[in-house]
Coordinates of C-alpha atoms in Angstrom, one line a residue:
Chain A
M1 CA -61.5 -34.7 -29.8
K2 CA -57.7 -33.7 -30.3
R3 CA -55.1 -35.9 -28.4
L4 CA -51.7 -34.9 -27.0
V5 CA -48.8 -35.8 -25.5
E6 CA -48.2 -34.3 -22.0
E7 CA -45.2 -34.4 -19.8
A8 CA -47.3 -34.8 -16.3
V9 CA -45.6 -35.0 -13.2
V10 CA -46.2 -37.3 -10.3
R11 CA -47.7 -35.0 -7.2
F12 CA -48.5 -38.1 -5.1
Q13 CA -49.0 -41.6 -4.7
E14 CA -50.4 -43.7 -1.9
P15 CA -51.6 -47.3 -1.9
V16 CA -55.7 -47.3 -1.4
A17 CA -56.7 -50.6 -0.9
P18 CA -54.4 -53.6 0.6
R19 CA -54.7 -55.9 -3.1
L20 CA -51.8 -53.4 -4.6
I21 CA -54.4 -50.9 -5.3
Y22 CA -52.8 -47.7 -5.7
S23 CA -54.0 -43.7 -6.3
L24 CA -51.4 -41.7 -8.8
R25 CA -52.4 -38.2 -8.7
L26 CA -50.3 -36.1 -11.3
R27 CA -50.2 -32.8 -12.6
S28 CA -51.1 -32.5 -16.2
P29 CA -52.9 -29.3 -17.0
A30 CA -53.7 -29.9 -20.8
I31 CA -55.1 -33.4 -20.5
A32 CA -57.2 -32.2 -17.0
A33 CA -58.5 -29.4 -18.7
A34 CA -59.7 -31.7 -21.6
V35 CA -61.0 -35.0 -20.3
R36 CA -64.5 -36.3 -19.7
P37 CA -65.3 -38.9 -17.8
G38 CA -64.9 -42.5 -19.5
Q39 CA -61.9 -41.2 -21.2
F40 CA -58.2 -42.6 -20.2
V41 CA -54.6 -41.7 -20.8
H42 CA -52.2 -44.5 -22.6
I43 CA -48.7 -44.0 -20.2
R44 CA -45.2 -44.5 -21.1
V45 CA -43.6 -46.4 -18.2
S46 CA -40.6 -46.7 -19.4
S47 CA -38.2 -44.0 -20.6
G48 CA -36.8 -46.3 -23.1
F49 CA -38.5 -49.2 -25.0
D50 CA -38.8 -51.9 -22.6
P51 CA -41.7 -52.7 -21.2
L52 CA -42.6 -51.6 -24.5
L53 CA -46.3 -50.5 -24.8
R54 CA -48.1 -48.0 -22.9
R55 CA -50.7 -48.7 -20.5
P56 CA -53.8 -47.4 -21.0
I57 CA -55.6 -46.3 -17.5
S58 CA -58.9 -44.7 -16.9
I59 CA -59.1 -41.6 -15.2
H60 CA -60.6 -41.6 -11.7
S61 CA -61.1 -38.1 -11.2
V62 CA -60.2 -34.4 -11.8
A63 CA -59.2 -31.5 -9.9
G64 CA -57.8 -28.2 -11.1
E65 CA -54.6 -29.4 -13.1
E66 CA -54.8 -32.6 -11.8
I67 CA -55.5 -36.1 -12.4
E68 CA -55.8 -39.3 -10.4
L69 CA -55.6 -42.5 -11.5
I70 CA -56.2 -45.9 -9.5
Y71 CA -54.8 -49.2 -10.7
R72 CA -53.8 -52.5 -9.5
V73 CA -50.3 -54.0 -9.8
V74 CA -50.6 -56.6 -12.1
G75 CA -47.6 -56.7 -14.1
R76 CA -44.1 -55.1 -15.1
G77 CA -45.8 -51.7 -16.4
T78 CA -48.0 -51.4 -13.1
E79 CA -45.2 -52.3 -10.9
I80 CA -42.9 -49.6 -12.4
L81 CA -45.9 -46.8 -12.1
A82 CA -46.1 -48.1 -8.2
G83 CA -42.6 -47.0 -7.8
L84 CA -43.0 -43.8 -8.8
R85 CA -42.0 -40.8 -6.2
P86 CA -43.6 -37.0 -6.3
G87 CA -41.6 -35.4 -8.7
A88 CA -41.0 -38.0 -11.2
V89 CA -42.1 -37.3 -15.0
L90 CA -44.4 -39.2 -16.8
D91 CA -45.2 -38.9 -20.6
L92 CA -48.8 -39.5 -21.0
L93 CA -51.0 -39.4 -24.4
G94 CA -54.2 -38.8 -24.1
P95 CA -57.2 -37.6 -23.3
I96 CA -58.3 -40.7 -25.6
G97 CA -61.7 -42.5 -26.4
R98 CA -65.2 -42.1 -26.1
G99 CA -66.7 -41.0 -22.9
F100 CA -69.7 -41.7 -21.5
D101 CA -72.7 -39.6 -22.9
L102 CA -75.4 -38.9 -20.4
E103 CA -78.6 -39.8 -22.2
P104 CA -81.0 -36.4 -21.6
D105 CA -83.4 -36.9 -19.2
K106 CA -82.7 -39.9 -18.0
T107 CA -81.9 -41.0 -14.4
P108 CA -78.3 -42.6 -14.3
L109 CA -77.5 -45.9 -12.9
M110 CA -74.0 -46.1 -12.7
I111 CA -72.4 -49.7 -12.4
G112 CA -68.6 -50.3 -11.3
G113 CA -66.8 -53.6 -10.8
G114 CA -63.6 -54.3 -8.9
L115 CA -60.9 -52.3 -11.1
G116 CA -63.9 -50.9 -13.6
V117 CA -65.0 -48.1 -10.9
P118 CA -62.5 -45.3 -11.6
P119 CA -64.4 -44.1 -14.8
I120 CA -67.9 -44.6 -13.1
H121 CA -66.7 -42.8 -10.1
Y122 CA -65.6 -39.7 -12.1
L123 CA -68.9 -39.8 -14.1
A124 CA -70.9 -39.8 -10.7
Q125 CA -68.3 -37.1 -9.4
D126 CA -68.8 -35.2 -12.5
L127 CA -72.6 -35.8 -12.4
A128 CA -72.8 -34.5 -8.7
T129 CA -70.7 -31.5 -9.4
R130 CA -73.3 -30.5 -11.9
G131 CA -76.5 -31.0 -9.1
G132 CA -77.5 -34.3 -10.8
S133 CA -78.6 -37.3 -9.1
G134 CA -78.3 -41.5 -9.7
L135 CA -77.8 -44.9 -8.0
V136 CA -74.6 -46.2 -8.2
L137 CA -73.6 -49.6 -7.4
L138 CA -70.1 -50.8 -6.8
G139 CA -69.0 -54.5 -6.4
F140 CA -65.3 -55.8 -5.2
R141 CA -64.1 -59.2 -4.2
G142 CA -63.7 -58.1 -0.6
L143 CA -63.0 -55.2 1.6
D144 CA -59.3 -55.7 0.7
D145 CA -60.1 -54.9 -2.8
A146 CA -62.5 -51.9 -2.5
Y147 CA -61.6 -48.0 -2.9
A148 CA -63.5 -45.2 -3.6
V149 CA -66.7 -46.2 -1.5
E150 CA -66.7 -43.3 1.1
E151 CA -66.0 -40.8 -1.5
L152 CA -68.9 -41.8 -3.7
E153 CA -70.9 -41.9 -0.4
A154 CA -70.0 -38.6 0.6
L155 CA -70.9 -36.9 -2.7
P156 CA -74.4 -34.8 -3.0
G157 CA -77.4 -36.4 -4.8
L158 CA -75.8 -39.8 -5.1
E159 CA -77.3 -43.2 -3.8
V160 CA -74.1 -45.9 -3.4
K161 CA -74.9 -49.6 -2.8
T162 CA -72.1 -51.6 -2.6
A163 CA -71.5 -55.4 -2.6
T164 CA -68.7 -57.6 -1.8
E165 CA -68.4 -61.6 -2.8
D166 CA -67.4 -62.5 0.5
G167 CA -69.4 -60.2 2.4
S168 CA -66.8 -57.9 4.3
L169 CA -68.6 -54.8 3.2
G170 CA -72.1 -54.4 2.0
H171 CA -74.0 -56.8 0.4
K172 CA -72.9 -60.3 0.4
G173 CA -72.9 -61.5 -3.5
L174 CA -72.4 -60.3 -6.8
L175 CA -72.9 -56.7 -7.8
T176 CA -75.9 -57.7 -10.2
E177 CA -77.5 -58.9 -7.3
L178 CA -78.0 -55.2 -6.0
L179 CA -80.0 -54.6 -9.9
P180 CA -83.1 -52.7 -8.9
S181 CA -86.6 -53.3 -10.0
G182 CA -89.9 -52.6 -10.5
P183 CA -90.4 -48.8 -10.3
E184 CA -87.0 -48.1 -9.9
L185 CA -86.1 -49.0 -13.1
D186 CA -88.4 -46.3 -14.7
N187 CA -86.7 -43.8 -16.8
R188 CA -83.2 -45.2 -16.3
A189 CA -79.8 -45.1 -18.4
V190 CA -77.4 -47.4 -17.4
Y191 CA -73.4 -46.9 -17.2
A192 CA -71.6 -49.6 -16.7
C193 CA -67.5 -50.7 -16.3
G194 CA -66.1 -53.7 -14.7
P195 CA -65.2 -57.3 -15.8
T196 CA -66.3 -58.5 -19.2
P197 CA -68.7 -61.3 -17.5
M198 CA -70.1 -58.5 -15.2
L199 CA -70.6 -56.5 -18.2
A200 CA -72.2 -59.2 -20.2
A201 CA -74.6 -59.8 -17.5
V202 CA -75.7 -55.8 -16.9
A203 CA -75.7 -55.6 -20.8
A204 CA -78.6 -58.9 -20.9
W205 CA -80.5 -57.5 -18.0
A206 CA -80.7 -53.8 -19.5
E207 CA -82.2 -55.1 -22.7
E208 CA -84.5 -57.2 -20.9
N209 CA -85.3 -54.2 -19.3
G210 CA -85.8 -52.1 -22.0
L211 CA -82.9 -49.7 -20.5
P212 CA -80.4 -47.8 -22.8
C213 CA -76.8 -48.9 -21.4
Q214 CA -73.7 -48.0 -22.3
V215 CA -70.4 -49.8 -21.2
S216 CA -66.5 -48.9 -21.0
L217 CA -64.6 -52.2 -22.5
E218 CA -60.9 -52.6 -22.3
E219 CA -58.3 -54.9 -24.4
R220 CA -54.8 -55.0 -24.7
M221 CA -53.8 -51.9 -26.6
G222 CA -50.9 -50.8 -29.1
C223 CA -50.8 -47.3 -30.2
G224 CA -53.9 -45.9 -28.8
L225 CA -54.3 -43.6 -31.2
G226 CA -57.0 -45.9 -33.7
A227 CA -54.3 -47.0 -36.2
C228 CA -52.8 -50.4 -35.3
L229 CA -56.3 -52.1 -34.9
G230 CA -54.7 -54.2 -31.9
C231 CA -57.5 -53.6 -29.5
T232 CA -60.7 -54.5 -31.2
V233 CA -64.0 -55.9 -30.0
P234 CA -66.4 -57.9 -31.6
V235 CA -69.4 -56.1 -32.8
L236 CA -73.2 -56.8 -34.2
I237 CA -73.4 -56.0 -38.0
D238 CA -76.3 -55.6 -39.7
D239 CA -76.4 -57.3 -43.4
D240 CA -77.3 -53.8 -44.9
S241 CA -74.7 -51.7 -42.6
D242 CA -72.1 -50.2 -45.1
N243 CA -69.4 -50.8 -42.8
P244 CA -69.2 -54.8 -42.7
I245 CA -65.9 -54.9 -40.6
K246 CA -66.7 -57.0 -37.3
Y247 CA -64.7 -55.4 -34.9
R248 CA -64.3 -51.7 -33.4
R249 CA -61.4 -50.2 -31.8
V250 CA -61.3 -49.6 -27.8
C251 CA -59.0 -46.7 -28.0
T252 CA -60.8 -44.7 -30.5
D253 CA -65.0 -45.9 -31.2
G254 CA -64.9 -46.9 -27.7
P255 CA -63.9 -47.6 -24.5
V256 CA -67.6 -46.8 -24.2
F257 CA -70.0 -48.5 -26.5
P258 CA -73.7 -48.8 -26.6
A259 CA -74.2 -52.2 -25.1
S260 CA -76.2 -53.4 -27.4
T261 CA -73.7 -52.9 -30.1
I262 CA -71.4 -55.5 -28.9
N263 CA -71.1 -59.2 -29.8
W264 CA -71.2 -60.5 -26.3
K265 CA -70.9 -64.1 -27.3
E266 CA -67.8 -63.5 -28.8
L267 CA -66.3 -61.2 -26.7
T268 CA -67.0 -63.4 -23.4
G269 CA -66.5 -67.1 -25.8
G270 CA -62.5 -66.7 -25.1
L271 CA -63.0 -66.2 -21.2
Chain B
M1 CA -36.4 -40.3 -22.8
A2 CA -34.1 -37.0 -22.0
S3 CA -32.8 -37.4 -25.4
D4 CA -35.7 -37.9 -27.3
R5 CA -37.0 -34.4 -26.1
T6 CA -33.8 -32.6 -27.2
E7 CA -34.5 -34.2 -30.6
L8 CA -37.5 -32.9 -31.1
K9 CA -37.2 -29.3 -29.4
R10 CA -34.1 -28.5 -31.9
S11 CA -36.2 -27.2 -34.7
D12 CA -33.3 -24.8 -36.1
R13 CA -31.2 -27.4 -37.9
G14 CA -29.3 -25.0 -40.1
A15 CA -28.7 -25.6 -43.9
G16 CA -27.6 -29.2 -42.7
P17 CA -26.9 -32.5 -44.6
D18 CA -28.8 -33.1 -47.9
L19 CA -31.2 -35.8 -47.3
R20 CA -32.8 -36.6 -50.2
V21 CA -32.8 -39.9 -51.7
N22 CA -34.2 -42.2 -54.4
I23 CA -35.8 -45.4 -54.6
G24 CA -35.7 -46.2 -58.6
A25 CA -38.4 -43.5 -59.6
L26 CA -39.5 -42.5 -56.5
S27 CA -37.8 -39.3 -55.3
L28 CA -37.7 -38.9 -51.4
A29 CA -37.2 -35.7 -49.2
N30 CA -35.7 -37.8 -46.6
P31 CA -35.1 -41.7 -45.9
V32 CA -37.4 -42.0 -43.1
M33 CA -40.9 -43.4 -43.7
V34 CA -43.3 -45.2 -41.4
A35 CA -44.1 -48.8 -41.9
S36 CA -47.5 -50.5 -43.1
G37 CA -49.9 -51.2 -40.1
T38 CA -48.2 -49.0 -37.5
F39 CA -49.6 -45.5 -39.1
G40 CA -52.9 -46.6 -40.1
Y41 CA -53.9 -44.1 -42.9
G42 CA -52.0 -41.5 -41.7
E43 CA -54.6 -39.3 -40.5
E44 CA -54.6 -41.2 -36.7
F45 CA -51.6 -39.8 -36.1
A46 CA -52.0 -36.1 -37.1
D47 CA -53.0 -34.7 -33.8
V48 CA -49.6 -35.8 -32.2
C49 CA -47.1 -35.5 -35.1
D50 CA -45.9 -33.3 -38.1
I51 CA -46.6 -35.8 -40.3
D52 CA -45.2 -33.8 -43.2
R53 CA -41.7 -34.6 -42.4
I54 CA -42.0 -37.8 -42.7
G55 CA -40.5 -38.9 -46.2
A56 CA -42.9 -41.4 -47.0
I57 CA -46.0 -42.8 -45.6
V58 CA -47.0 -46.5 -46.0
T59 CA -50.1 -47.3 -45.5
K60 CA -52.3 -50.2 -43.7
A61 CA -52.2 -53.0 -46.0
I62 CA -55.2 -52.9 -48.2
T63 CA -57.2 -55.9 -49.7
L64 CA -59.7 -55.8 -52.7
K65 CA -62.7 -56.3 -50.1
P66 CA -62.9 -55.1 -46.6
K67 CA -61.5 -57.6 -44.1
S68 CA -62.3 -58.0 -40.5
G69 CA -59.4 -59.2 -39.2
N70 CA -58.8 -61.7 -36.2
P71 CA -60.6 -62.2 -33.1
G72 CA -58.5 -61.0 -30.1
P73 CA -56.6 -60.7 -28.1
R74 CA -54.5 -59.2 -31.2
V75 CA -51.6 -57.7 -29.7
W76 CA -49.2 -58.9 -26.4
E77 CA -46.2 -57.3 -25.4
T78 CA -42.8 -59.3 -25.5
P79 CA -39.0 -58.5 -24.1
S80 CA -38.2 -55.3 -26.1
G81 CA -41.0 -56.0 -28.6
M82 CA -44.6 -57.2 -29.0
L83 CA -46.8 -59.6 -31.1
N84 CA -49.2 -58.7 -33.1
S85 CA -52.0 -60.7 -34.9
I86 CA -54.1 -58.3 -36.6
G87 CA -55.4 -60.4 -39.3
L88 CA -55.1 -57.5 -42.1
E89 CA -58.3 -55.9 -40.6
N90 CA -58.7 -53.0 -43.2
V91 CA -61.5 -50.8 -45.1
G92 CA -60.9 -52.6 -48.4
L93 CA -59.7 -50.7 -51.8
E94 CA -63.2 -49.0 -52.5
R95 CA -63.5 -47.2 -49.3
F96 CA -59.7 -46.6 -49.3
L97 CA -60.0 -45.0 -52.6
S98 CA -63.0 -42.6 -51.0
D99 CA -62.1 -41.8 -47.7
K100 CA -58.8 -42.4 -46.6
L101 CA -56.6 -41.2 -49.8
P102 CA -57.8 -37.6 -50.3
F103 CA -55.9 -37.2 -46.4
L104 CA -52.8 -38.4 -47.9
Q105 CA -52.8 -36.3 -50.9
E106 CA -53.2 -33.1 -48.6
H107 CA -49.8 -33.9 -47.1
E108 CA -45.9 -33.5 -48.2
S109 CA -45.1 -37.0 -47.5
R110 CA -44.7 -39.8 -50.0
V111 CA -47.6 -41.8 -50.2
I112 CA -46.8 -45.9 -50.6
V113 CA -49.6 -47.9 -50.5
N114 CA -49.4 -51.3 -49.2
I115 CA -51.5 -54.3 -50.9
A116 CA -52.1 -57.6 -49.7
A117 CA -54.4 -60.8 -51.2
V118 CA -54.6 -64.2 -51.4
R119 CA -54.7 -65.0 -55.3
I120 CA -52.4 -63.6 -57.7
D121 CA -55.1 -61.6 -59.9
D122 CA -56.3 -59.8 -56.8
Y123 CA -52.7 -58.6 -56.2
A124 CA -52.7 -57.8 -60.2
R125 CA -56.0 -56.0 -59.7
L126 CA -55.1 -54.0 -56.4
A127 CA -52.2 -52.9 -58.3
E128 CA -54.2 -51.8 -61.7
R129 CA -56.5 -49.7 -59.6
L130 CA -54.3 -48.1 -57.8
S131 CA -52.3 -46.9 -60.6
E132 CA -55.2 -44.9 -61.5
A133 CA -55.8 -43.1 -58.5
E134 CA -54.3 -39.8 -57.6
G135 CA -51.4 -39.1 -55.0
V136 CA -50.3 -42.4 -55.2
D137 CA -46.4 -42.6 -55.2
A138 CA -45.6 -46.2 -55.0
L139 CA -47.0 -49.7 -53.9
E140 CA -45.4 -51.8 -51.1
V141 CA -46.6 -55.5 -52.0
N142 CA -47.2 -57.5 -49.0
I143 CA -46.2 -61.3 -50.0
S144 CA -46.5 -62.6 -46.5
C145 CA -50.0 -64.0 -47.5
P146 CA -51.1 -67.4 -47.6
N147 CA -51.6 -68.1 -51.6
V148 CA -54.8 -70.1 -51.2
K149 CA -54.3 -71.8 -54.2
A150 CA -51.4 -73.4 -53.3
G151 CA -52.2 -74.7 -50.1
G152 CA -51.9 -71.8 -48.1
L153 CA -47.9 -71.4 -48.1
S154 CA -47.2 -67.7 -47.6
F155 CA -46.2 -66.2 -51.3
G156 CA -42.9 -64.7 -49.7
T157 CA -41.8 -68.2 -48.5
D158 CA -41.7 -69.9 -52.0
P159 CA -39.4 -67.9 -54.7
D160 CA -41.4 -69.2 -57.4
Q161 CA -44.5 -67.7 -55.9
A162 CA -42.6 -64.6 -55.2
R163 CA -41.7 -63.9 -58.4
A164 CA -45.4 -64.9 -59.9
V165 CA -46.8 -62.1 -57.8
T166 CA -43.9 -59.5 -58.9
L167 CA -44.5 -60.6 -62.2
A168 CA -48.3 -59.9 -62.1
V169 CA -47.9 -56.8 -60.4
R170 CA -45.3 -55.8 -62.4
A171 CA -47.6 -55.9 -65.7
A172 CA -50.3 -54.1 -64.0
T173 CA -48.7 -50.6 -63.2
N174 CA -45.7 -48.4 -64.2
L175 CA -45.8 -47.1 -60.3
P176 CA -42.3 -48.0 -58.1
L177 CA -42.7 -51.2 -56.9
L178 CA -41.5 -52.4 -53.5
I179 CA -41.6 -55.9 -52.6
K180 CA -41.8 -56.5 -49.0
L181 CA -39.9 -59.6 -47.8
T182 CA -40.5 -62.0 -45.1
P183 CA -37.9 -63.1 -42.4
N184 CA -39.7 -66.7 -42.0
V185 CA -37.5 -68.1 -44.5
T186 CA -34.5 -70.6 -45.2
D187 CA -32.7 -68.0 -47.6
I188 CA -34.2 -64.4 -48.2
G189 CA -31.2 -63.8 -50.6
V190 CA -33.1 -66.3 -53.1
V191 CA -36.3 -64.8 -52.6
A192 CA -35.0 -61.2 -53.4
E193 CA -33.5 -62.3 -56.3
A194 CA -36.7 -64.0 -57.4
V195 CA -38.4 -60.8 -56.8
V196 CA -36.1 -58.6 -58.7
D197 CA -36.0 -61.1 -61.4
G198 CA -39.6 -60.4 -61.3
G199 CA -39.3 -56.8 -61.8
A200 CA -39.4 -55.3 -58.4
D201 CA -37.6 -51.8 -58.4
S202 CA -37.0 -52.1 -54.7
I203 CA -37.0 -54.5 -51.7
S204 CA -38.5 -53.7 -48.1
L205 CA -37.6 -55.6 -45.3
I206 CA -38.1 -57.5 -43.1
N207 CA -41.4 -58.1 -41.9
T208 CA -42.1 -59.3 -38.8
L209 CA -40.9 -62.9 -37.2
V210 CA -43.5 -65.4 -36.2
G211 CA -43.8 -65.7 -32.6
M212 CA -46.3 -66.7 -29.6
A213 CA -47.5 -66.2 -26.1
I214 CA -49.0 -67.8 -23.2
D215 CA -51.6 -66.4 -21.2
L216 CA -50.8 -67.7 -17.6
E217 CA -53.7 -66.0 -16.2
R218 CA -56.2 -67.5 -18.6
E219 CA -54.1 -70.9 -19.5
K220 CA -54.4 -70.3 -23.4
P221 CA -52.1 -68.8 -25.9
A222 CA -52.3 -65.0 -25.6
L223 CA -53.1 -64.4 -28.8
G224 CA -56.5 -65.0 -30.1
N225 CA -54.7 -66.4 -33.2
I226 CA -52.5 -68.1 -31.4
F227 CA -49.3 -67.3 -33.9
G228 CA -48.5 -63.7 -34.2
G229 CA -46.0 -61.3 -35.6
L230 CA -42.7 -60.1 -33.6
S231 CA -41.8 -56.4 -33.7
G232 CA -39.7 -54.1 -32.0
P233 CA -36.2 -53.3 -31.2
A234 CA -36.0 -57.2 -30.3
I235 CA -35.8 -58.2 -33.7
K236 CA -33.4 -55.6 -35.0
P237 CA -30.4 -58.0 -35.1
V238 CA -32.4 -60.4 -37.2
A239 CA -33.6 -57.8 -39.7
L240 CA -30.3 -56.2 -40.0
A241 CA -28.7 -59.8 -40.8
C242 CA -31.3 -60.1 -43.5
L243 CA -30.5 -57.0 -44.9
W244 CA -26.9 -57.9 -45.0
K245 CA -27.7 -60.9 -46.9
V246 CA -30.0 -59.4 -49.3
R247 CA -27.5 -56.6 -50.2
G248 CA -24.6 -59.3 -51.6
R249 CA -27.4 -60.7 -53.8
V250 CA -29.3 -57.8 -55.7
D251 CA -28.6 -54.5 -56.7
V252 CA -31.6 -52.5 -56.6
P253 CA -32.3 -49.9 -53.7
L254 CA -33.2 -51.5 -50.1
I255 CA -35.4 -50.4 -47.3
G256 CA -34.6 -51.5 -44.3
M257 CA -36.9 -52.0 -41.1
G258 CA -36.9 -54.2 -38.0
G259 CA -36.8 -52.2 -34.5
I260 CA -35.7 -48.9 -35.4
V261 CA -36.2 -46.4 -32.6
N262 CA -33.5 -43.8 -33.0
G263 CA -31.3 -42.1 -35.5
R264 CA -28.7 -44.3 -34.9
D265 CA -30.7 -47.7 -35.7
A266 CA -31.3 -46.2 -38.8
A267 CA -27.8 -45.1 -39.5
E268 CA -26.9 -48.8 -38.8
F269 CA -29.6 -49.7 -41.5
L270 CA -28.4 -47.3 -43.9
M271 CA -24.6 -48.3 -43.2
A272 CA -25.3 -52.1 -43.7
G273 CA -26.7 -51.2 -47.3
A274 CA -30.4 -49.9 -47.1
T275 CA -31.2 -46.5 -49.1
A276 CA -33.9 -45.8 -46.7
V277 CA -35.5 -47.3 -43.7
Q278 CA -38.9 -47.6 -42.1
V279 CA -40.2 -47.0 -38.6
G280 CA -42.8 -49.1 -37.1
T281 CA -43.5 -50.4 -33.8
A282 CA -41.7 -47.5 -32.1
S283 CA -44.5 -45.4 -33.4
F284 CA -47.1 -47.2 -30.5
V285 CA -44.4 -46.2 -27.9
E286 CA -43.5 -42.6 -29.1
P287 CA -45.9 -41.3 -31.9
R288 CA -43.5 -39.0 -33.3
S289 CA -40.7 -41.4 -33.4
A290 CA -40.5 -41.0 -37.3
E291 CA -39.5 -37.4 -36.6
I292 CA -36.9 -38.5 -33.8
V293 CA -35.7 -41.0 -36.3
L294 CA -35.0 -38.3 -38.8
N295 CA -33.6 -35.8 -36.5
G296 CA -31.2 -38.5 -34.8
L297 CA -29.7 -39.1 -38.7
I298 CA -29.2 -35.8 -39.1
D299 CA -27.3 -35.6 -36.0
Y300 CA -25.3 -38.7 -36.7
L301 CA -24.4 -37.2 -40.6
K302 CA -23.4 -33.9 -38.7
E303 CA -21.3 -35.6 -36.2
R304 CA -19.6 -37.9 -38.9
N305 CA -19.2 -34.6 -41.2
L306 CA -21.1 -36.3 -44.1
D307 CA -23.1 -33.9 -46.6
S308 CA -25.6 -36.1 -47.4
A309 CA -27.5 -39.2 -46.7
R310 CA -26.7 -41.0 -49.6
D311 CA -23.2 -41.0 -48.4
L312 CA -24.1 -43.2 -45.6
V313 CA -25.7 -45.9 -47.7
G314 CA -23.8 -49.1 -47.8
R315 CA -20.8 -47.3 -46.6
I316 CA -19.4 -50.4 -45.1
H317 CA -18.0 -52.9 -47.2
I318 CA -17.1 -56.4 -46.5

C-alpha cells in the first residue's frame, strides 16, 4: 500500500486514563481514507531534528476524515505530543505496515493488552461496522490504565471481557486467564496486540489449540519505510527457505505477523 | 518545518546554477547523494520521494552472501542523533543483482553500490561481479568491517589494511572507486593517504562514530549489540573536522557526510573541500531530505551569486 506524508491538524486531545494515557484526534483525510486496522502512522514530533526519530503509533479509530491515536507519555516524544493543542499541525507518514487480515469464515477472538489495545479496538470497531461479531479480551494493570472498554462494550455483535491485575475492573488477574476453552474455541481465529510476554503466551496457547493467530509487534523504529532495517524481529526460517535472513521488518513485513513465524524464544530472550 | 515545506513547493527554479560535479570519471547531475544504509535499495522510498532528483543513490552495503544482521534493539535515539547496530543485514550479491538492481536501473540517479566483506578476497570478488553488471556507476567500499584474518580489527583503522583492500578492489574493477572512511581512528589523514596510494578515485567520509546507550527500564545496554554507530546532526562537527584534515593530505575529490539535514549544511561541507555530499539519517526524519538539501543548496548558490556548485568546492582556504 502506498505511503504518503500528510500534514495532519490536531482536532482534539484529552486524557483517557489517569496514568498519562491520551487520546489524540487528528484531521488527516488522505491517511484516514487509506488506513486499515493494524496499521500505524509514523509521527514527526519535532519541527527540527531533536528529538530525532519519528514515533510510530497505531490507529485506534477512524471517523470520516479524522484518525484517533491513543498513547501513553513514556518519553520526550510522547511528552511533546501530549502538549499539542487543537490547530497544531503534525507531519505524519502513513499508513504504514501490514494490518490484520481477517480469516474468512472464522469467528474472531481479539485480544488487546495495555498499550496494545488501539489496533484491536480499530479491528473490532471495523468488524462491528460491517455486521460481524466476535469476542474481545482486554487486559490492563488497573483501572487507572484502562481505556476504550465502554466504547467496545457499546459496539453491536461483540462480547467484551476485561481483566485487571489488581482487580479494580473486571476479572482480577492476567488477560490470559480469560482465554476460552472447549466449544468456545470452535472455528476461532486469534488477533492480538500487547506486551511481548503476553503475545508469546497467546501464541503458545493458539498453537496448542490449533488456532490461526496473528500478532501485532512493535520495535524501536528508524525510517518506517523498510529501508534502514532497524525495527526487525527474529523469525523462524526453514532450512530450505529461499530467504535465509532471520529477521523481518516490523514497519513493512509487519507489524502484524502470523504468530507461528515468530522466533518467540529470541524475541523474549532479551526481556 | 515551515522552511522545509517552502523548499519542496518551489518547483520553478528558473535557469539556476550549474549543479554538475565529477568524482573522477563519475559524472553527477548534482552533488547530493543518499548514504549507504539509509535509503535501502531505493525502491523503499519511491512512494514518498522523487528519487530521480537525487544525484546518486548509494545502496545498502552488499556482502557476498546474504547476512541476517544483529539481534535487536538495532536503533536508539540520542540527542540530535541516533545509534544503529544493524549488523549489515542485506540480501547478498545474487539477490541484489536479480531483485534490487533492476529498479535502480530504471531511474535517473547514478547508482553507487556499497560493498562490505571481512576478507580481502571477498571485496575483490564483489568488485569483479558488480563490474560486470549493467547499471552500476561506481563502487563505494565500506572498510569499517572487521578483518577476520587480522584479529578482527577493522580494515579502516589500519592504513596498511586499508591500502591492501583498496589495491585488491582496484585490481578487480575499472569502475570509479570510492573508499568510505571511519572516524574511529587516531589519524584519518594517514588512512586517507593509504587508500589514495592504493588506487582510490575518491574518499567518502565519515562513517558513524562508535557509541552506546543504556536502557534504564530494562537496566541493560540499549542496543542488542551493545555498541552502535552514532549518526545525525550531533556528528556534523566531527565530520567537518575529518573532512578538513583529509583535504589537507590528498588531492582526490572528496564526498562529505555526517549530519547534513539542509542546503546550508551541504554548503559547509562543499566549502570545506567536499565535491559532493551524502544525506543519511535526515531521510528517516523527512523522507524527502535529499531533495530539500538540493533545493537549499541551489538557494544558497543563488544567494551568493555563484554560477555553479563547483565554485563552492573548497572555497575556504587556510
